[in-house]
Amino acid sequence: MASKAVPAETQRAKLERKEGVILAAARAIFVDHGFDGARMQEIARRAGIGEGTIYSYYESKAELMLAVLEQFWDGLTREAEDVMVSVQATDFFGRLEALAAYHLAAVIRNSDFINLTFALRRNNSEVSVSRDHLRQYVAVFDELFLRGQDRGELRPDAILWQARDIFYGSLEYSARSIEMTIDAERIPREQGPVVDQMVALFRSHYGTGDSAVATGTAGLAGVETRLDQLTAQIETLNERLSGA
Amino acid sequence: MASKAVPAETQRAKLERKEGVILAAARAIFVDHGFDGARMQEIARRAGIGEGTIYSYYESKAELMLAVLEQFWDGLTREAEDVMVSVQATDFFGRLEALAAYHLAAVIRNSDFINLTFALRRNNSEVSVSRDHLRQYVAVFDELFLRGQDRGELRPDAILWQARDIFYGSLEYSARSIEMTIDAERIPREQGPVVDQMVALFRSHYGTGDSAVATGTAGLAGVETRLDQLTAQIETLNERLSGA
DNA sequence: TCCTTTAATGAGCTTGACTCGAAAATACCG
DNA sequence: CGGTATTTTCGAGTCAAGCTCATTAAAGGA
């Protein structure tokens, strides 16, 4: 009977909804108090359920945290994929710039979760964010890089995992440096240079000679044009500085 | 009498020795079981003292951990300084290679402590390894880099903290990648390429024209890369000026 | 409506960091 | 040396928080 299927579905839906409520409550409490500081009782209270009920959904506090983190990383992955879909640039370096800008901003914005991810992984050896979730996130970079190699924009002998470590490692440390900057106002302005630097690094270290040609600024003439432009800009800057 | 002065000294020495015993025991237990897994009782037993005695030396478990970590980082710093003293190479890139090789090996060898350092810093916001200790460690890189700039081996417009983040960030992620490799036998062989890559990266990205010519990556592509870098720097300057 | 199955609950159990009063060791003084 | 003051050590006891489980409530099915 149809009446049979419908309750069965609504029941499951109800459970899933409750699971979502628990997850949301846990997320809020974990962000506020960190892993150790979060009290299961408070999470239960916020979710509007008894403390014991949580344990019929998640084995332990650590696994609850894990679920929160995996949900978070899935969201990050989706956003990164969206960025790669919606970015206009078609060349590797333009797309890399978009990814770097997104990643850096995301790491700074969600530093709580990033930190909790690695803190848990390091502290609690039994429970850690499944490698697949992180792998899926960095897969966005991997695909971009491999495609860049296919198109001849990147050196074919470059090793993917080394490039990946340079990309994510540098950006994570940069994010930390930027966060440490006391003057919070300046933070957004520091992100640009870091991203530019990252792109320039990949260009100089992994780029092939062709890429310059491919970007349309062909040949010696293009270089001279750009030099003229830069010279003009520097003159402008000099005037400003001497005037101020 | 001399017999009077001696006990006074031996007393202090005795306390310091006991402190050292506690630290050593804690270090062993923390490495074996991680921060949460370590039991104060076990540390006390290993040190051959009562549990309460620990608390007359250290305020809390977290502070005990802190003392262990600071001792560890001081050792690392000393070793890194020794490496920079004893390395034969006089040029920047040769010395950088030595530092990178040392750091990568140290991170892999002491991954427990590295992880615990950042886990504690992230998890337990009240207690974290004093920034000075870490700063002292990276000061070895800073000094090397600044000297490279003074000697004209590195671009004078390079920004120190960005270079530092690239160096340590990339190496930490690389260390993690290497550790993840299942085949433990191959690990020593992977360290070489990573170090070489790091040096090559600094050469191509931060090296001055002289060294670029030496490595043969001169030509139109190299010029365009430098143009990109200049453009990025000018943008930064523009933003700073307009913002200020 | 009654029975079976599933879900929810919170009082209590367990564990481990930390406290504290007492005892042992040490230092000080006559 | 003997006695007293001070310091150091100790481990049983306290407390807090994650987790369990017997009980209760709800839902499903005939």
Coordinates of C-alpha atoms (C1' of nucleotides) in Angstrom, one line a residue:
Chain A
M1 CA 0.0 0.0 0.0
A2 CA 1.0 3.5 -0.6
S3 CA 0.2 4.4 3.0
K4 CA 2.8 1.9 4.0
A5 CA 5.6 3.5 2.1
V6 CA 4.8 7.1 3.1
P7 CA 5.2 6.6 6.9
A8 CA 8.3 4.7 6.4
E9 CA 9.8 7.5 4.4
T10 CA 8.6 10.2 6.8
Q11 CA 10.1 8.3 9.6
R12 CA 13.5 8.1 8.0
A13 CA 13.2 11.8 7.1
K14 CA 12.4 12.5 10.7
L15 CA 15.5 10.7 11.9
E16 CA 17.6 12.4 9.3
R17 CA 16.2 15.8 10.3
K18 CA 17.1 15.1 13.9
E19 CA 20.5 14.1 12.9
G20 CA 20.9 17.4 11.1
V21 CA 19.7 19.2 14.3
I22 CA 22.3 17.4 16.4
L23 CA 25.0 18.2 13.8
A24 CA 24.1 21.9 13.7
A25 CA 24.1 22.1 17.5
A26 CA 27.4 20.3 17.7
R27 CA 28.9 22.5 15.1
A28 CA 28.0 25.7 16.9
I29 CA 29.3 24.4 20.3
F30 CA 32.5 23.0 18.9
V31 CA 33.3 26.3 17.1
D32 CA 32.6 28.3 20.3
H33 CA 34.5 26.1 22.8
G34 CA 36.8 23.8 20.8
F35 CA 36.8 20.1 21.1
D36 CA 37.8 19.8 24.7
G37 CA 35.8 22.7 25.8
A38 CA 32.6 21.5 24.3
R39 CA 30.2 19.7 26.7
M40 CA 28.0 17.0 25.4
Q41 CA 25.2 18.2 27.7
E42 CA 25.3 21.6 26.2
I43 CA 25.1 20.2 22.7
A44 CA 22.1 18.1 23.8
R45 CA 20.4 21.1 25.3
R46 CA 21.0 23.2 22.2
A47 CA 19.6 20.4 20.0
G48 CA 16.6 20.1 22.4
I49 CA 17.2 16.4 23.2
G50 CA 18.5 14.3 26.0
E51 CA 22.2 13.7 26.3
G52 CA 21.9 10.0 25.9
T53 CA 20.1 10.4 22.6
I54 CA 23.2 11.8 20.9
Y55 CA 24.9 8.4 21.6
S56 CA 22.2 6.6 19.6
Y57 CA 23.3 8.7 16.6
Y58 CA 27.0 8.9 17.2
E59 CA 29.3 6.5 19.0
S60 CA 31.3 9.1 20.9
K61 CA 32.1 12.8 21.1
A62 CA 35.0 12.3 18.7
E63 CA 32.8 10.7 16.1
L64 CA 30.3 13.5 16.4
M65 CA 33.1 15.9 15.8
L66 CA 34.1 13.8 12.9
A67 CA 30.7 14.0 11.3
V68 CA 30.7 17.8 11.8
L69 CA 34.1 18.1 10.1
E70 CA 33.2 15.9 7.2
Q71 CA 30.1 17.9 6.6
F72 CA 32.3 21.0 6.7
W73 CA 34.9 19.6 4.2
D74 CA 32.2 18.5 1.8
G75 CA 30.9 22.0 1.8
L76 CA 34.4 23.4 1.1
T77 CA 34.9 20.9 -1.7
R78 CA 31.6 21.9 -3.3
E79 CA 32.5 25.6 -3.1
A80 CA 35.9 25.0 -4.6
E81 CA 34.4 23.1 -7.4
D82 CA 31.9 25.9 -8.0
V83 CA 34.8 28.4 -8.2
M84 CA 36.5 26.3 -10.8
V85 CA 33.2 26.1 -12.8
S86 CA 32.4 29.8 -12.6
V87 CA 35.8 31.3 -13.1
Q88 CA 36.2 33.0 -16.5
A89 CA 39.8 32.3 -17.1
T90 CA 40.6 29.3 -19.3
D91 CA 44.4 29.2 -18.8
F92 CA 46.0 27.3 -16.0
F93 CA 47.4 30.3 -14.2
G94 CA 44.2 32.3 -14.2
R95 CA 42.3 29.3 -12.8
L96 CA 45.1 28.7 -10.2
E97 CA 44.8 32.2 -9.1
A98 CA 41.1 31.8 -8.5
L99 CA 41.6 28.6 -6.6
A100 CA 44.4 30.1 -4.5
A101 CA 42.3 33.1 -3.6
Y102 CA 39.3 30.9 -2.7
H103 CA 41.4 28.6 -0.6
L104 CA 43.3 31.3 1.3
A105 CA 40.1 33.1 2.1
A106 CA 38.4 29.9 3.1
V107 CA 41.2 28.9 5.4
I108 CA 41.2 32.3 7.1
R109 CA 37.4 32.4 7.4
N110 CA 37.1 28.9 8.7
S111 CA 40.3 28.7 10.7
D112 CA 38.4 27.1 13.6
F113 CA 37.4 24.1 11.6
I114 CA 40.7 23.8 9.8
N115 CA 42.5 23.8 13.1
L116 CA 40.0 21.4 14.7
T117 CA 40.5 19.1 11.7
F118 CA 44.2 18.8 12.2
A119 CA 44.0 18.9 16.0
L120 CA 41.7 15.9 16.0
R121 CA 43.7 14.1 13.4
R122 CA 46.9 14.6 15.4
N123 CA 45.6 14.2 18.9
N124 CA 43.1 11.4 18.6
S125 CA 44.8 8.8 16.5
E126 CA 41.8 6.5 16.5
V127 CA 39.5 9.1 14.9
S128 CA 40.4 11.4 12.2
V129 CA 38.7 13.0 9.2
S130 CA 38.7 10.3 6.6
R131 CA 41.5 10.7 4.1
D132 CA 38.9 10.5 1.3
H133 CA 37.3 13.7 2.3
L134 CA 40.5 15.7 2.2
R135 CA 41.6 13.9 -0.9
Q136 CA 38.4 15.0 -2.6
Y137 CA 39.1 18.5 -1.6
V138 CA 42.6 18.6 -3.0
A139 CA 41.3 16.7 -6.1
V140 CA 40.2 20.1 -7.4
F141 CA 43.8 21.2 -7.5
D142 CA 45.0 17.9 -8.9
E143 CA 42.6 18.0 -11.8
L144 CA 43.6 21.6 -12.6
F145 CA 47.3 20.7 -12.5
L146 CA 47.0 17.6 -14.7
R147 CA 45.0 19.6 -17.2
G148 CA 47.6 22.3 -17.2
Q149 CA 50.2 19.6 -18.0
D150 CA 48.0 18.1 -20.8
R151 CA 47.6 21.5 -22.4
G152 CA 51.4 22.1 -22.2
E153 CA 51.2 25.0 -19.8
L154 CA 53.1 23.2 -17.2
R155 CA 56.3 21.2 -17.4
P156 CA 55.4 17.6 -18.1
D157 CA 58.1 16.3 -15.7
A158 CA 56.6 18.1 -12.7
I159 CA 55.5 15.8 -9.9
L160 CA 51.9 16.3 -8.8
W161 CA 52.1 15.7 -5.1
Q162 CA 55.1 17.9 -4.7
A163 CA 53.3 20.8 -6.4
R164 CA 50.2 20.1 -4.3
D165 CA 52.2 20.2 -1.1
I166 CA 53.8 23.5 -2.1
F167 CA 50.4 24.9 -2.9
Y168 CA 48.4 23.9 0.1
G169 CA 51.4 24.0 2.6
S170 CA 52.4 27.5 1.6
L171 CA 48.9 28.8 1.7
E172 CA 48.1 27.3 5.1
Y173 CA 51.2 28.9 6.6
S174 CA 50.5 32.1 4.9
A175 CA 47.0 32.1 6.3
R176 CA 48.4 31.7 9.7
S177 CA 50.8 34.5 9.2
I178 CA 48.0 36.7 8.0
E179 CA 45.8 35.8 10.9
M180 CA 48.6 36.7 13.3
T181 CA 48.7 40.2 11.9
I182 CA 47.2 42.2 14.7
D183 CA 45.6 44.8 12.5
A184 CA 42.5 42.9 11.3
E185 CA 41.7 45.6 8.8
R186 CA 44.7 44.9 6.7
I187 CA 44.1 41.2 6.4
P188 CA 42.0 41.4 3.2
R189 CA 44.7 43.5 1.6
E190 CA 47.4 41.0 2.4
Q191 CA 45.7 38.2 0.7
G192 CA 46.2 39.6 -2.8
P193 CA 50.0 39.6 -2.7
V194 CA 50.1 36.1 -1.3
V195 CA 47.9 34.8 -4.1
D196 CA 49.9 36.7 -6.7
Q197 CA 53.1 35.3 -5.2
M198 CA 51.7 31.8 -5.4
V199 CA 50.7 32.2 -9.1
A200 CA 54.1 33.7 -9.9
L201 CA 55.8 30.9 -8.1
F202 CA 54.0 28.3 -10.2
R203 CA 54.7 30.3 -13.3
S204 CA 58.4 30.5 -12.8
H205 CA 58.9 27.1 -11.3
Y206 CA 56.4 24.9 -13.2
G207 CA 55.5 26.9 -16.2
T208 CA 56.7 26.2 -19.7
G209 CA 58.0 28.9 -22.0
D210 CA 54.9 28.5 -24.1
S211 CA 52.5 29.8 -21.5
A212 CA 53.6 33.3 -22.0
V213 CA 52.8 33.1 -25.7
A214 CA 49.5 31.3 -25.0
T215 CA 48.3 34.2 -22.8
G216 CA 48.4 36.4 -25.8
T217 CA 51.2 38.7 -24.9
A218 CA 53.2 37.3 -27.7
G219 CA 56.8 37.8 -28.3
L220 CA 59.3 40.5 -27.7
A221 CA 56.9 43.2 -28.7
G222 CA 54.5 42.2 -26.0
V223 CA 57.2 42.2 -23.4
E224 CA 58.3 45.7 -24.4
T225 CA 54.7 47.0 -24.2
R226 CA 54.4 45.6 -20.7
L227 CA 57.7 47.1 -19.7
D228 CA 56.5 50.5 -20.9
Q229 CA 53.3 50.2 -18.9
L230 CA 55.2 49.2 -15.8
T231 CA 57.6 52.1 -16.2
A232 CA 54.7 54.5 -16.4
Q233 CA 53.2 53.0 -13.3
I234 CA 56.4 53.3 -11.4
E235 CA 56.7 56.9 -12.3
T236 CA 53.2 57.5 -11.0
L237 CA 54.1 55.8 -7.8
N238 CA 57.3 57.8 -7.5
E239 CA 55.3 61.0 -7.9
R240 CA 52.8 60.0 -5.3
L241 CA 55.5 59.1 -2.8
S242 CA 57.5 62.2 -3.3
G243 CA 54.3 64.3 -3.1
A244 CA 53.1 62.7 0.1
Chain B
M1 CA 82.5 25.4 56.0
A2 CA 82.6 23.9 52.6
S3 CA 80.3 21.2 53.7
K4 CA 77.6 23.8 54.2
A5 CA 77.9 25.3 50.7
V6 CA 77.9 21.9 49.0
P7 CA 74.5 20.8 50.3
A8 CA 72.9 24.0 49.3
E9 CA 74.1 23.5 45.8
T10 CA 73.4 19.9 45.6
Q11 CA 69.9 20.6 46.8
R12 CA 69.1 22.9 44.0
A13 CA 70.9 20.5 41.6
K14 CA 68.7 17.7 43.1
L15 CA 65.5 19.6 42.3
E16 CA 66.6 20.4 38.8
R17 CA 67.6 16.8 38.3
K18 CA 64.2 15.7 39.5
E19 CA 62.6 18.2 37.2
G20 CA 64.6 16.6 34.4
V21 CA 63.5 13.2 35.3
I22 CA 59.8 14.3 35.2
L23 CA 60.3 15.9 31.9
A24 CA 62.0 12.8 30.4
A25 CA 59.2 10.6 31.7
A26 CA 56.5 12.9 30.4
R27 CA 58.2 13.1 27.1
A28 CA 58.3 9.3 26.7
I29 CA 54.7 8.9 27.8
F30 CA 53.4 11.8 25.6
V31 CA 55.1 10.4 22.6
D32 CA 53.7 6.9 23.2
H33 CA 50.1 7.9 24.0
G34 CA 49.6 11.4 22.8
F35 CA 48.3 14.2 25.0
D36 CA 44.9 12.8 25.8
G37 CA 46.1 9.2 26.0
A38 CA 48.9 10.0 28.5
R39 CA 48.0 9.4 32.2
M40 CA 49.5 11.5 34.9
Q41 CA 49.8 8.4 37.0
E42 CA 51.9 6.6 34.5
I43 CA 54.2 9.6 34.1
A44 CA 54.6 9.7 37.8
R45 CA 55.3 6.0 38.0
R46 CA 57.9 6.2 35.3
A47 CA 59.6 9.1 37.0
G48 CA 59.5 7.1 40.2
I49 CA 57.6 9.7 42.2
G50 CA 54.1 10.3 43.5
E51 CA 51.4 11.7 41.3
G52 CA 50.9 14.8 43.5
T53 CA 54.6 15.7 43.2
I54 CA 54.3 16.5 39.6
Y55 CA 51.9 19.2 40.5
S56 CA 54.5 20.9 42.7
Y57 CA 56.6 21.3 39.6
Y58 CA 54.0 22.0 36.9
E59 CA 50.6 23.6 37.3
S60 CA 48.8 21.2 35.1
K61 CA 49.1 18.5 32.5
A62 CA 49.0 21.0 29.7
E63 CA 51.9 23.0 31.3
L64 CA 53.9 19.8 31.7
M65 CA 53.4 19.2 28.0
L66 CA 54.4 22.7 27.3
A67 CA 57.7 22.3 29.1
V68 CA 58.4 19.1 27.2
L69 CA 57.6 20.8 23.9
E70 CA 59.8 23.9 24.6
Q71 CA 62.7 21.6 25.6
F72 CA 62.2 19.9 22.3
W73 CA 62.1 23.0 20.2
D74 CA 65.1 24.4 21.9
G75 CA 66.9 21.2 20.9
L76 CA 65.8 21.6 17.3
T77 CA 66.9 25.1 17.2
R78 CA 70.3 24.2 18.5
E79 CA 70.7 21.5 15.9
A80 CA 69.6 23.7 13.1
E81 CA 72.1 26.3 14.1
D82 CA 74.8 23.6 14.3
V83 CA 73.9 22.6 10.7
M84 CA 74.3 26.2 9.5
V85 CA 77.7 26.4 11.2
S86 CA 79.1 23.2 10.0
V87 CA 77.9 23.2 6.4
Q88 CA 80.7 23.8 4.0
A89 CA 78.7 25.6 1.3
T90 CA 79.1 29.4 1.5
D91 CA 76.5 30.3 -1.1
F92 CA 72.8 30.8 -0.2
F93 CA 71.4 27.9 -2.2
G94 CA 73.9 25.4 -0.8
R95 CA 73.1 26.4 2.7
L96 CA 69.4 26.4 2.0
E97 CA 69.7 22.9 0.8
A98 CA 71.4 21.9 4.0
L99 CA 68.7 23.6 6.1
A100 CA 65.9 22.1 4.1
A101 CA 67.4 18.6 4.3
Y102 CA 67.8 19.0 8.1
H103 CA 64.3 20.4 8.6
L104 CA 62.6 17.8 6.5
A105 CA 64.4 14.9 8.2
A106 CA 63.7 16.5 11.6
V107 CA 60.0 16.9 10.9
I108 CA 59.7 13.3 9.8
R109 CA 61.8 11.9 12.6
N110 CA 60.0 13.9 15.3
S111 CA 56.5 14.0 13.7
D112 CA 55.0 13.1 17.1
F113 CA 56.3 16.3 18.7
I114 CA 55.6 18.5 15.7
N115 CA 52.0 17.2 15.7
L116 CA 51.7 17.6 19.4
T117 CA 53.0 21.1 19.2
F118 CA 50.3 22.2 16.8
A119 CA 47.6 20.1 18.3
L120 CA 48.1 21.7 21.6
R121 CA 48.3 25.1 20.2
R122 CA 45.1 24.6 18.3
N123 CA 43.1 22.6 20.8
N124 CA 44.0 24.2 24.0
S125 CA 43.9 27.9 23.5
E126 CA 45.1 28.8 27.0
V127 CA 48.3 26.9 26.7
S128 CA 50.5 26.9 23.6
V129 CA 54.2 26.8 22.8
S130 CA 55.4 30.3 23.3
R131 CA 55.7 32.1 20.0
D132 CA 59.3 33.0 20.9
H133 CA 60.4 29.4 20.8
L134 CA 59.1 28.9 17.3
R135 CA 60.3 32.3 16.2
Q136 CA 63.8 31.4 17.4
Y137 CA 63.7 28.2 15.3
V138 CA 62.6 30.0 12.1
A139 CA 65.2 32.7 12.8
V140 CA 67.8 30.4 11.3
F141 CA 66.0 30.6 8.0
D142 CA 65.4 34.4 8.4
E143 CA 69.1 35.1 8.9
L144 CA 70.1 32.9 6.0
F145 CA 67.6 34.6 3.7
L146 CA 68.5 38.1 4.7
R147 CA 72.2 37.3 4.2
G148 CA 71.3 35.9 0.7
Q149 CA 69.7 39.2 -0.1
D150 CA 72.6 41.2 1.2
R151 CA 75.0 39.2 -0.9
G152 CA 72.9 39.8 -4.0
E153 CA 72.0 36.2 -4.4
L154 CA 68.3 36.8 -3.8
R155 CA 66.0 39.4 -5.2
P156 CA 66.1 42.4 -2.9
D157 CA 62.4 43.0 -3.2
A158 CA 61.4 39.5 -2.0
I159 CA 59.3 39.5 1.1
L160 CA 60.8 37.5 4.0
W161 CA 57.7 36.2 5.7
Q162 CA 56.2 35.0 2.4
A163 CA 59.4 33.1 1.6
R164 CA 59.4 31.7 5.1
D165 CA 55.9 30.4 4.8
I166 CA 56.6 28.8 1.5
F167 CA 59.7 27.1 2.9
Y168 CA 58.3 25.7 6.1
G169 CA 54.7 25.2 4.8
S170 CA 55.8 23.2 1.8
L171 CA 58.2 21.1 3.8
E172 CA 55.7 20.3 6.5
Y173 CA 53.2 19.2 3.9
S174 CA 55.8 17.3 2.1
A175 CA 56.9 15.5 5.2
R176 CA 53.3 14.5 5.8
S177 CA 53.1 13.2 2.2
I178 CA 56.3 11.2 2.7
E179 CA 55.1 9.8 6.0
M180 CA 51.9 8.6 4.4
T181 CA 53.8 6.6 2.0
I182 CA 53.2 3.0 3.1
D183 CA 56.5 1.7 1.9
A184 CA 58.8 2.9 4.8
E185 CA 61.9 1.8 2.9
R186 CA 61.4 4.4 0.2
I187 CA 61.0 7.3 2.6
P188 CA 64.7 8.2 2.7
R189 CA 64.9 8.2 -1.0
E190 CA 62.0 10.6 -1.3
Q191 CA 63.5 13.2 0.8
G192 CA 66.2 14.1 -1.7
P193 CA 63.9 15.1 -4.5
V194 CA 61.8 17.2 -2.2
V195 CA 64.8 19.1 -0.9
D196 CA 66.1 19.5 -4.5
Q197 CA 62.8 20.8 -5.5
M198 CA 62.7 23.3 -2.7
V199 CA 66.1 24.7 -3.7
A200 CA 65.2 24.8 -7.3
L201 CA 62.1 26.7 -6.4
F202 CA 63.9 29.3 -4.5
R203 CA 66.5 29.6 -7.2
S204 CA 63.9 30.1 -9.9
H205 CA 61.5 32.3 -7.9
Y206 CA 63.8 34.3 -5.6
G207 CA 67.1 34.0 -7.3
T208 CA 68.6 37.1 -9.0
G209 CA 69.2 37.2 -12.7
D210 CA 72.8 36.0 -12.2
S211 CA 71.8 32.6 -10.8
A212 CA 69.0 32.2 -13.3
V213 CA 71.5 32.5 -16.2
A214 CA 73.6 30.0 -14.4
T215 CA 70.8 27.5 -14.3
G216 CA 70.0 28.2 -18.0
T217 CA 66.3 29.2 -17.5
A218 CA 67.0 32.6 -19.0
G219 CA 65.2 33.9 -22.1
L220 CA 61.8 35.3 -22.9
A221 CA 59.9 33.1 -20.5
G222 CA 62.1 34.1 -17.6
V223 CA 61.7 37.8 -18.5
E224 CA 58.0 37.4 -18.6
T225 CA 58.0 35.8 -15.3
R226 CA 59.9 38.6 -13.8
L227 CA 57.4 41.0 -15.4
D228 CA 54.6 39.2 -13.7
Q229 CA 56.3 39.5 -10.4
L230 CA 56.9 43.2 -10.9
T231 CA 53.3 43.7 -11.9
A232 CA 52.1 42.0 -8.7
Q233 CA 54.4 44.1 -6.6
I234 CA 53.2 47.3 -8.2
E235 CA 49.7 46.3 -7.6
T236 CA 50.5 45.8 -4.0
L237 CA 52.1 49.2 -3.7
N238 CA 49.1 50.8 -5.4
E239 CA 46.7 49.2 -3.0
R240 CA 48.8 50.2 0.0
L241 CA 49.0 53.8 -1.1
S242 CA 45.4 54.1 -1.9
G243 CA 44.4 52.5 1.3
A244 CA 46.7 54.6 3.5
Chain C
dT1 C1' -7.0 -2.3 21.3
dC2 C1' -3.0 -5.0 22.4
dC3 C1' 1.6 -6.5 21.4
dT4 C1' 6.2 -5.8 19.4
dT5 C1' 9.7 -3.0 18.1
dT6 C1' 12.1 1.1 18.1
dA7 C1' 13.6 5.6 20.1
dA8 C1' 14.5 8.7 24.0
dT9 C1' 15.8 9.6 28.5
dG10 C1' 18.6 11.1 32.5
dA11 C1' 20.3 9.0 36.8
dG12 C1' 24.3 6.8 37.8
dC13 C1' 28.9 4.6 36.6
dT14 C1' 33.7 5.2 35.3
dT15 C1' 37.7 7.5 34.5
dG16 C1' 41.3 10.6 35.1
dA17 C1' 42.9 15.4 36.2
dC18 C1' 43.7 17.7 40.2
dT19 C1' 43.5 18.9 45.6
dC20 C1' 44.8 18.7 50.3
dG21 C1' 45.9 17.2 54.9
dA22 C1' 49.3 14.6 56.7
dA23 C1' 53.8 12.6 56.9
dA24 C1' 58.5 12.3 55.6
dA25 C1' 62.7 14.7 54.5
dT26 C1' 65.5 18.5 55.0
dA27 C1' 67.3 22.8 56.9
dC28 C1' 68.2 25.7 60.6
dC29 C1' 69.6 26.9 65.3
dG30 C1' 71.2 26.4 70.2
Chain D
dC1 C1' 73.3 16.2 68.6
dG2 C1' 68.4 17.2 69.7
dG3 C1' 64.7 19.8 68.7
dT4 C1' 62.0 22.8 65.9
dA5 C1' 60.7 25.1 61.5
dT6 C1' 60.3 24.6 56.6
dT7 C1' 60.1 22.3 52.6
dT8 C1' 58.9 18.4 49.8
dT9 C1' 56.4 14.2 48.9
dC10 C1' 52.6 11.6 48.9
dG11 C1' 48.3 9.1 47.6
dA12 C1' 43.5 8.9 49.1
dG13 C1' 39.7 11.6 48.1
dT14 C1' 37.0 15.2 45.2
dC15 C1' 35.0 16.6 41.1
dA16 C1' 33.8 17.0 36.4
dA17 C1' 32.6 15.0 32.1
dG18 C1' 32.1 11.3 28.8
dC19 C1' 29.5 7.5 28.5
dT20 C1' 26.0 3.3 29.8
dC21 C1' 21.7 1.2 30.6
dA22 C1' 17.4 0.1 32.8
dT23 C1' 13.2 2.3 32.2
dT24 C1' 9.8 4.9 29.8
dA25 C1' 7.5 6.7 25.8
dA26 C1' 6.3 6.4 21.0
dA27 C1' 5.3 4.2 16.8
dG28 C1' 3.9 0.3 13.9
dG29 C1' 1.2 -3.6 12.8
dA30 C1' -2.7 -7.0 13.3

